[in-house]
mmCIF file of C-alpha atoms in Angstrom:
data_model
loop_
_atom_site.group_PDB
_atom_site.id
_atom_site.type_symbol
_atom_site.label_atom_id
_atom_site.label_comp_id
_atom_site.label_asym_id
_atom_site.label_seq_id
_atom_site.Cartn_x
_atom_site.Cartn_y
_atom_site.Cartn_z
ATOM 1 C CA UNK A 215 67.116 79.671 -13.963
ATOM 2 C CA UNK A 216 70.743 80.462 -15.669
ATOM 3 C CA UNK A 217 73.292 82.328 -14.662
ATOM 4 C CA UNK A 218 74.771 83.382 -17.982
ATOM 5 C CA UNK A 219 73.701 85.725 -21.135
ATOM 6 C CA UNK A 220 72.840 83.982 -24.520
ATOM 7 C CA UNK A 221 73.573 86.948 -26.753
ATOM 8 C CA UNK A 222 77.395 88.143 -27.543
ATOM 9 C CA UNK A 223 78.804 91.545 -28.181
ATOM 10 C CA UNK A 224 80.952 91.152 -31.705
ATOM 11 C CA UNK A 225 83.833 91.747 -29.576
ATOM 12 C CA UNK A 226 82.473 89.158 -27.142
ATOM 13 C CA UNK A 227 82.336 86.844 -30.445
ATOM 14 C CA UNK A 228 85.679 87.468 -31.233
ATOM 15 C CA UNK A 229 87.080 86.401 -27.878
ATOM 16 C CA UNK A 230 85.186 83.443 -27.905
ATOM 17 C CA UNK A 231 86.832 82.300 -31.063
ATOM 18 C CA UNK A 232 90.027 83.171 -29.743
ATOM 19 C CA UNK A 233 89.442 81.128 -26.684
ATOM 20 C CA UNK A 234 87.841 78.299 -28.399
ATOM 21 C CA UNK A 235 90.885 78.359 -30.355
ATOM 22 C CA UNK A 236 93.349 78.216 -28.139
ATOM 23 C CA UNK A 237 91.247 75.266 -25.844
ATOM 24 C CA UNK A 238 91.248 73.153 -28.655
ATOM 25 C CA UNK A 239 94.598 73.743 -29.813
ATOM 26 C CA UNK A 240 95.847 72.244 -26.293
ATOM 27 C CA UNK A 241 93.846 69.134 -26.440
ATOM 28 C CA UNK A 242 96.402 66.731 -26.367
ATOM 29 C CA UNK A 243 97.010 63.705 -29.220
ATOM 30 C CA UNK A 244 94.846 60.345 -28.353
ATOM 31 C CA UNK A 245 92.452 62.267 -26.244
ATOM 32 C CA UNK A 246 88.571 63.733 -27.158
ATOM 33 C CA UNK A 247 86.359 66.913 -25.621
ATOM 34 C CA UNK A 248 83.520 68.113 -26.363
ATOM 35 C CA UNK A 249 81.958 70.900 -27.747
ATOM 36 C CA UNK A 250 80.116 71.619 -24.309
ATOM 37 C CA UNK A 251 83.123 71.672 -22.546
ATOM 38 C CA UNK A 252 84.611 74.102 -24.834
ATOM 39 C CA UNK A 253 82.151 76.217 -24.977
ATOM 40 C CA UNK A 254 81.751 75.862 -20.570
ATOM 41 C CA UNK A 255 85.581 76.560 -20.899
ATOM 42 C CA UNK A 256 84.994 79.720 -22.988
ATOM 43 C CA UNK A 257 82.740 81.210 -20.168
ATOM 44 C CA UNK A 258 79.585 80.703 -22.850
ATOM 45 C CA UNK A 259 78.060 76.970 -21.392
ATOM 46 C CA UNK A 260 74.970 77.193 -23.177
ATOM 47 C CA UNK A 261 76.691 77.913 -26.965
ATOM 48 C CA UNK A 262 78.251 74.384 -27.752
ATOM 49 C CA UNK A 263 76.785 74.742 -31.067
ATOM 50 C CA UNK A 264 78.723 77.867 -31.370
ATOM 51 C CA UNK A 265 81.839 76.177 -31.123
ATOM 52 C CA UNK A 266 81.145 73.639 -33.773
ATOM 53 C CA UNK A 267 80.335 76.494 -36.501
ATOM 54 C CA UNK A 268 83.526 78.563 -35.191
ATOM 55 C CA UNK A 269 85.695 75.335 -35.829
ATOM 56 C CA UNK A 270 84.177 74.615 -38.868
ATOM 57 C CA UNK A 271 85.183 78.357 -40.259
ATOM 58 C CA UNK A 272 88.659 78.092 -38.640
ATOM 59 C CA UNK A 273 91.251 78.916 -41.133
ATOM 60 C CA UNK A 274 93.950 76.202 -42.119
ATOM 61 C CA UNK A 275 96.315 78.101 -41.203
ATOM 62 C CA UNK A 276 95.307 77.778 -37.729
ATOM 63 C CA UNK A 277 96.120 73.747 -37.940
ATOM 64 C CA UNK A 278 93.793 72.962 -34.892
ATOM 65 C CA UNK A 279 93.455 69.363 -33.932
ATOM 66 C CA UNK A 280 89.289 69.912 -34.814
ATOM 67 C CA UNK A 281 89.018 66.067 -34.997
ATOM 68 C CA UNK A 282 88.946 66.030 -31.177
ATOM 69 C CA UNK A 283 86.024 67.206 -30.891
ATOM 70 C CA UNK A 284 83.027 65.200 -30.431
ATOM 71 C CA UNK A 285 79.613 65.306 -28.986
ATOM 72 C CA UNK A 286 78.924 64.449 -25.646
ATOM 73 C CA UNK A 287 77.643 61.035 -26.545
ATOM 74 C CA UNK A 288 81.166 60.447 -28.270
ATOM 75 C CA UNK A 289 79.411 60.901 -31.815
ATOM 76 C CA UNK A 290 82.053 62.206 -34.643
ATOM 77 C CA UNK A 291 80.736 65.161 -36.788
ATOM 78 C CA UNK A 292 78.260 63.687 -39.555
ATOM 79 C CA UNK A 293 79.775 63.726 -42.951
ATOM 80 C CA UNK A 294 83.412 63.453 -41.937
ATOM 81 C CA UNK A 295 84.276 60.294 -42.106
ATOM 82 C CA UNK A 296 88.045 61.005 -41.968
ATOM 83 C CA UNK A 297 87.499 62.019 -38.180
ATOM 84 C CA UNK A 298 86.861 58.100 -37.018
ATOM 85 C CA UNK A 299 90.016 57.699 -39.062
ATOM 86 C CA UNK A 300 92.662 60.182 -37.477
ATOM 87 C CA UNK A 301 91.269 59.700 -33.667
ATOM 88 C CA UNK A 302 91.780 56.234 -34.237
ATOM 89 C CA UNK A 303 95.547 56.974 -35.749
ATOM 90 C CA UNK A 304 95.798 58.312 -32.334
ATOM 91 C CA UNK A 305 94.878 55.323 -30.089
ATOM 92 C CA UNK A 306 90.936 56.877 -29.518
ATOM 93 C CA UNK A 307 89.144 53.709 -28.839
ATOM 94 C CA UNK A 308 85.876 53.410 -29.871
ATOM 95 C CA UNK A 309 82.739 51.058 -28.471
ATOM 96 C CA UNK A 310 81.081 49.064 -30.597
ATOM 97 C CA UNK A 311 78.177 51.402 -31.367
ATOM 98 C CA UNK A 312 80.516 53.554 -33.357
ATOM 99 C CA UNK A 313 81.100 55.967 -29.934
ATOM 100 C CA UNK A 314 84.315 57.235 -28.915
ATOM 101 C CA UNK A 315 85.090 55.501 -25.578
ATOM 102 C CA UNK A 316 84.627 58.625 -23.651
ATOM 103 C CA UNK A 317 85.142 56.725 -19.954
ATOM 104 C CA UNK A 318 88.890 56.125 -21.646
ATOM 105 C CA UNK A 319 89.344 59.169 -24.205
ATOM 106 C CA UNK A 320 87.551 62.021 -22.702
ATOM 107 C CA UNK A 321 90.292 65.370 -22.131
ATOM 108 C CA UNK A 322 88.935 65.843 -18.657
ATOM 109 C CA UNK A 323 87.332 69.332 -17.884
ATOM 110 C CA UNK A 324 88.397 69.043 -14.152
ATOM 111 C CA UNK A 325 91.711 68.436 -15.461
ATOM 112 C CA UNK A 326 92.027 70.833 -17.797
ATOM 113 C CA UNK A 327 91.350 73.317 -15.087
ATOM 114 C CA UNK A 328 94.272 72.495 -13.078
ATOM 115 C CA UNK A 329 96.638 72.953 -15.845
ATOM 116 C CA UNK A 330 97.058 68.998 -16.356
ATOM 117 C CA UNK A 331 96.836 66.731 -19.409
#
């Protein structure tokens, strides 16, 4: 049984952009996370899908590092094939099935937590 709520109040859904926001905006260069741990990171664990549509609509303006996101396999979004490009401009290795290397690449949740890169 959860512990959480699936439905947000719009000014629940506003704070949850904000926060996924400002978590991606500190993922440092050469490093990956992924949209689960954003969204756990958010307080909203079960809305990883979430985060992926609120990054999509993120203005330019914003200038978020988006391409360091990946799923938790280490998949890059579909149809983007610029991603592979940039994470490797930052020293992301990849495995041979096309993966980002998450044992090497992964921003660390339990990390992140304590305020580390």
């Amino acid at each position: 049984m959860k512990d959480y709520r699936d439905r947000m109040t719009s000014e629940e859904a506003r704070a949850f952009r904000d926060d996924v926001h400002n978590i991606v905006s500190q993922i440092p260069r050469g490093y990956v996370t992924t949209y689960g741990d954003i969204a756990a990171l958010a307080g909203w664990p079960s809305h990883s899908r979430m985060v992926g549509r609120t990054l999509r609509y993120a203005p330019e303006s914003a200038e978020l590092p988006c391409h360091r996101v990946v799923n938790k396999e280490g998949r890059t979004a579909p149809g983007w094939a610029m991603q592979r490009v940039m994470l490797e401009n930052e020293g992301v290795r990849f495995k041979a099935n096309g993966h980002v290397d998450m044992e090497r690449c992964k921003w660390r949740l339990e990390i992140i937590l304590k305020g580390e890169k």
